[in-house]
Structure formats: C-alpha cells, structure tokens
XYZ file of C-alpha atoms in Angstrom:
299
model
C -0.053 28.237 -32.921
C 1.655 31.509 -31.947
C 2.824 31.609 -28.340
C 5.440 33.440 -26.289
C 6.498 34.234 -22.752
C 6.198 37.895 -21.833
C 7.255 38.685 -18.283
C 5.229 36.446 -16.010
C 2.617 35.840 -18.707
C 2.181 33.054 -21.238
C 0.620 34.605 -24.321
C -1.253 32.607 -26.945
C -2.872 33.981 -30.084
C -6.231 32.267 -30.642
C -5.875 30.299 -33.923
C -8.530 30.113 -36.626
C -9.625 26.604 -35.627
C -10.367 27.869 -32.095
C -13.006 30.374 -33.261
C -15.881 30.889 -30.820
C -14.201 28.859 -28.083
C -14.201 30.223 -24.534
C -11.602 30.299 -21.774
C -13.673 27.589 -20.098
C -13.545 25.241 -23.099
C -9.800 25.767 -23.643
C -9.042 24.820 -20.046
C -11.581 21.995 -19.693
C -11.696 20.460 -23.169
C -8.478 21.331 -25.008
C -6.025 21.122 -22.089
C -8.244 19.010 -19.784
C -6.865 20.812 -16.741
C -7.954 19.542 -13.298
C -11.003 21.214 -11.741
C -9.020 22.282 -8.667
C -6.408 24.064 -10.786
C -9.066 25.729 -12.951
C -10.824 26.963 -9.800
C -7.541 28.357 -8.447
C -6.801 30.204 -11.706
C -10.315 31.661 -11.678
C -10.085 32.824 -8.063
C -6.644 34.384 -8.595
C -7.739 36.079 -11.840
C -4.850 34.479 -13.706
C -6.333 34.762 -17.209
C -6.968 37.836 -19.354
C -7.917 38.348 -22.996
C -6.356 41.316 -24.784
C -5.359 42.672 -21.366
C -8.889 42.543 -19.961
C -10.650 40.308 -17.451
C -13.672 38.846 -19.239
C -16.269 36.194 -18.346
C -14.882 32.732 -19.009
C -17.993 31.829 -20.986
C -17.626 34.672 -23.541
C -16.715 33.416 -27.047
C -13.245 34.342 -28.278
C -12.280 35.385 -31.795
C -9.355 34.280 -33.948
C -6.452 36.651 -33.266
C -7.448 37.402 -29.658
C -4.523 37.357 -27.238
C -5.015 34.885 -24.384
C -2.778 35.826 -21.431
C -2.171 33.359 -18.596
C -0.282 34.280 -15.434
C 1.698 31.006 -15.275
C 5.171 32.157 -14.293
C 4.859 33.131 -10.654
C 7.629 33.827 -8.168
C 7.739 30.745 -5.954
C 10.229 29.301 -3.516
C 12.151 26.252 -4.662
C 10.559 23.085 -3.344
C 13.987 21.401 -3.330
C 17.310 22.999 -2.412
C 19.427 24.028 -5.414
C 22.687 22.062 -5.504
C 25.617 23.101 -7.669
C 26.363 20.732 -10.537
C 26.140 20.226 -14.279
C 23.197 18.626 -16.086
C 22.746 17.675 -19.731
C 19.639 19.429 -21.041
C 17.923 17.650 -23.933
C 15.038 20.116 -24.321
C 13.889 23.170 -22.402
C 11.379 25.977 -22.663
C 9.400 28.033 -20.160
C 7.036 25.127 -19.397
C 9.248 22.068 -18.978
C 12.752 20.651 -19.101
C 14.011 17.246 -20.268
C 17.391 16.163 -18.898
C 19.704 13.183 -19.279
C 19.907 11.599 -15.825
C 23.243 9.999 -14.941
C 23.282 6.662 -13.131
C 23.870 6.581 -9.382
C 21.566 9.452 -8.457
C 17.931 9.566 -7.299
C 15.355 11.420 -9.385
C 14.123 13.522 -6.440
C 14.550 13.731 -2.642
C 12.873 10.925 -0.731
C 13.506 12.523 2.666
C 13.581 16.147 3.885
C 16.980 17.770 3.534
C 18.330 15.581 0.718
C 20.471 17.648 -1.632
C 22.186 15.138 -3.922
C 19.344 14.234 -6.304
C 18.690 15.158 -9.924
C 15.883 17.494 -8.819
C 18.400 19.490 -6.730
C 20.645 19.899 -9.778
C 17.666 20.979 -11.899
C 16.742 23.553 -9.223
C 20.272 24.970 -9.441
C 19.980 25.100 -13.238
C 16.761 27.115 -12.901
C 18.324 29.390 -10.292
C 21.421 30.045 -12.421
C 19.157 31.074 -15.322
C 17.107 33.420 -13.162
C 14.013 31.228 -13.085
C 12.048 30.911 -9.868
C 9.979 27.805 -10.446
C 9.173 24.443 -8.957
C 10.931 21.233 -9.946
C 7.967 18.975 -10.720
C 8.930 15.468 -11.876
C 6.548 13.755 -14.288
C 8.030 10.268 -13.993
C 10.993 8.620 -12.283
C 14.024 6.558 -13.122
C 15.652 4.147 -10.662
C 18.776 5.271 -8.797
C 21.007 3.229 -11.119
C 19.058 3.767 -14.355
C 20.197 6.564 -16.655
C 18.527 8.547 -19.413
C 15.821 10.991 -20.414
C 13.444 12.346 -17.772
C 10.870 15.185 -17.788
C 10.289 17.910 -15.189
C 7.488 20.492 -15.427
C 8.034 24.115 -14.401
C 4.529 25.162 -13.328
C 1.297 23.465 -12.175
C -0.606 23.674 -15.487
C 2.257 22.071 -17.398
C 2.556 19.349 -14.755
C -1.177 18.602 -14.759
C -1.279 18.199 -18.537
C 1.925 16.123 -18.645
C 0.584 13.883 -15.850
C -2.515 13.272 -17.966
C -0.450 12.588 -21.098
C 1.566 10.037 -19.119
C -1.614 8.348 -17.860
C -2.962 8.286 -21.422
C 0.314 6.682 -22.618
C 1.051 9.599 -24.945
C 4.512 9.994 -23.452
C 6.519 7.315 -25.261
C 9.645 6.027 -23.493
C 12.193 3.798 -25.202
C 14.885 1.998 -23.218
C 18.015 0.077 -24.114
C 18.945 -2.876 -21.936
C 21.714 -5.463 -22.036
C 20.383 -8.803 -20.808
C 21.941 -12.183 -20.086
C 21.552 -14.917 -22.683
C 20.068 -15.094 -26.144
C 16.345 -14.471 -26.550
C 14.355 -17.092 -28.433
C 12.047 -14.502 -29.991
C 13.228 -11.381 -31.840
C 10.378 -9.394 -30.321
C 7.532 -9.907 -27.919
C 5.291 -8.520 -25.181
C 5.397 -9.363 -21.498
C 2.031 -8.769 -19.833
C 2.407 -9.854 -16.221
C 1.188 -8.002 -13.094
C 3.865 -6.710 -10.731
C 3.604 -6.469 -6.947
C 5.826 -6.174 -3.892
C 7.993 -9.058 -2.772
C 6.846 -9.844 0.774
C 10.266 -11.268 1.633
C 12.370 -8.330 0.398
C 11.566 -4.658 1.012
C 13.126 -3.260 -2.156
C 12.251 -6.035 -4.603
C 9.229 -6.385 -6.833
C 7.981 -9.603 -8.431
C 5.438 -10.942 -10.886
C 2.322 -11.527 -8.782
C -1.320 -12.315 -9.679
C -2.409 -9.731 -7.102
C -0.062 -7.042 -8.448
C -0.711 -4.083 -10.755
C -1.097 -4.578 -14.502
C 2.229 -4.171 -16.305
C 2.957 -4.395 -20.041
C 6.463 -4.395 -21.553
C 7.316 -4.628 -25.276
C 10.809 -5.723 -26.302
C 12.753 -6.164 -29.530
C 16.223 -7.596 -30.077
C 18.703 -5.029 -31.404
C 21.855 -7.134 -31.459
C 23.179 -10.422 -30.100
C 26.390 -9.860 -28.133
C 27.260 -13.319 -26.882
C 26.739 -14.034 -23.987
C 24.380 -11.009 -23.858
C 21.585 -9.536 -25.962
C 20.992 -5.842 -26.527
C 17.248 -5.158 -26.507
C 15.044 -2.133 -27.094
C 12.154 -1.886 -24.648
C 8.976 0.205 -24.589
C 6.535 0.437 -21.705
C 2.760 0.736 -21.699
C 2.845 1.075 -17.907
C 5.387 2.464 -15.471
C 5.613 0.093 -12.521
C 8.579 0.198 -10.165
C 11.454 -1.910 -11.574
C 9.150 -3.019 -14.416
C 11.783 -3.793 -17.074
C 14.072 -5.437 -14.537
C 11.286 -7.656 -13.154
C 9.841 -8.597 -16.537
C 13.154 -9.458 -18.195
C 14.160 -11.515 -15.156
C 10.790 -13.291 -15.296
C 11.490 -14.058 -18.961
C 14.737 -15.718 -17.876
C 16.990 -12.932 -19.133
C 17.892 -10.609 -16.226
C 19.738 -7.384 -16.945
C 23.506 -7.530 -16.868
C 24.717 -6.039 -13.596
C 21.288 -6.316 -11.936
C 22.156 -8.487 -8.941
C 18.795 -7.737 -7.281
C 16.973 -9.674 -10.003
C 19.440 -12.412 -10.849
C 21.929 -10.614 -13.082
C 25.653 -11.168 -12.634
C 27.788 -8.261 -11.335
C 29.535 -7.600 -14.651
C 28.908 -3.851 -14.318
C 28.647 -1.502 -11.351
C 24.925 -1.074 -12.114
C 22.146 -2.669 -14.138
C 22.600 -2.072 -17.865
C 19.436 -0.036 -18.424
C 19.186 3.356 -20.119
C 16.198 5.522 -21.122
C 17.463 6.285 -24.623
C 14.551 8.190 -26.128
C 11.410 10.010 -25.074
C 8.706 11.627 -27.225
C 5.506 13.442 -26.319
C 3.184 16.260 -27.419
C 4.010 19.616 -25.833
C 1.486 20.223 -23.024
C 0.524 23.747 -24.122
C 1.196 23.891 -27.875
C 0.790 20.212 -28.894
C 4.105 20.409 -30.794
C 5.809 16.992 -30.972
C 8.896 16.857 -28.759
C 11.475 14.118 -29.365
C 14.632 13.723 -27.277
C 17.521 11.283 -27.514
C 19.855 10.672 -24.582
C 23.369 9.256 -24.919
C 24.504 6.747 -22.292
C 27.260 8.482 -20.324
C 28.989 5.517 -18.670
C 30.325 2.130 -19.727
C 27.608 -0.473 -19.177
C 27.657 -1.906 -22.670
C 25.217 0.741 -23.937
C 27.495 3.721 -24.472
C 28.039 3.195 -28.190
C 24.304 2.968 -28.954
C 22.182 5.986 -29.740
C 18.749 5.783 -31.306
C-alpha cells in the first residue's frame, strides 16, 4: 500500500484489492473507526479524493488518491518537558518508546511535568510536530519497557481497538523468587481491588477476568527468569498473578517480594502489532536500561 505524509495530509493510493470501495467502507469496515470520529471528519470535510470533495458513497478506483486531513495544528495536551527518550519506532501516526523505570506513563493530576508523556511532548515539539500525546496502554511507575503513543485521533481509535482485540502483543521479562514447578503455564484468575490497601490489587472472584501466560527462560537460583505474555491488561496483573502462584517478583515488596532491587524486576521487552493505517507489522524490542537482573536479556 502506497502512503505518504504531504503537509497536513495523509495520502493513500487506493490499491487494486480496494476496487469499488467507498470512503464510507474504508472508514467503517477496513479501519473500523468510531462513529463519532467518522461524523467529525465528515462535518469538517477532512477527506478528499484526487483533491476533490466527493460523496462518501461514491465507488473509488484503483490508483485514486485518498487524502485525509489528519495532521492538524493542536495544542499539547501535556506540557513538554526537556529530556531524552529512546525511540523504538516512529512515523507520522504513532511513536513507540522505551520507558525507564521510576516514571509515570502520563500525568495523573493537572500540572504534572515529570512523566513519560511530558518527555514525548518535548520530543514532538523539538521535531516541529504539533500533536497530542495519546497513550494506548500504560506501564506501572516502576516497570520499564516498550509503550505506544498515538499522534492523532484516528490512529488512537484504531490502536485502542487493536488492543481490545488482543492484536497488540506484549512480552515481558520478570525475575521471580523461587523455582517454578512447571516450565510454562497459564494463570486465569480474576483481579480486583484490595479493600484493605488502596494501591494493591488481589485475586478476587468478583474481579475482572485476567489471563497471564508464562514460560521459564532460565533458572537463576534462588530466582527464575520468566517470559510473560498477557491476554488482558489489568492493573498490576503480572505482579498479582505471579504472587498468587507463590513466586512474587524480586524487588516487589507490595506483593511479597524481597527488596533485593530498588524496584520490581519487570520489563516490557517486546511489543508487536499491525500498523493502524497501513496494516504493516511493527515489531519493537526494548533493552532493560537498569540493573534489576534483566539488563543482559534481550529478545
């Protein structure tokens, strides 16, 4: 699929297998964009074909140039804060960065300026991009690794759907206490709030469904290095599930781990997903940047 950014436009050449499709079907069926966003794009006349406004129900031909006004001048929704970030992938629609430990993904209160989102805003600003910083998922304050931000509403809407459909695959490395009896397994236990502790979660019959897959990478007596993949993204999911299994994360004092590191030994090592606009497969690997027993492991 031929695409490019031209000024504030995203241009896409209609491929042969899209013959006789319409603007309506591309938005609703191919990209499955939300109705509210489609309505907004219609009202603001954001889409042209070969430079012309046409009815959205007119059939398009292979080779037609679809032009979407996606790159609009907007104010930053978080304050840009000077600092370096490690970019794993970036184009005009999204950015994947390697989050360091000890930093929140985004501001939780007005005026916060020391989060990853603030650093991403500065990165955009320094490259002359005026766009929102739209997180697709989160990592805990003390969890490091790969994380995705969208740059405009259409990209965010599609990435949100891909996440809900479990098409965004996240692989974590964790160092846990003890030696696991099974080389691999699945933990399928609902997770809810702990009524006795504001920040804790726990396995609870009344909680939300949560599914975690794990596989032993290496035994490092008295620890085990495991690779973990999630089907769901509950708060503290890996930490809660591994603790429930009897193998809390090293350094995770909130869930029974011993304070052998300054943080829990958990790192989002790899992320893969289809590109929201082109369907190209994106794969990113993130090196662990501090010493929590994971730094010498890359996928």
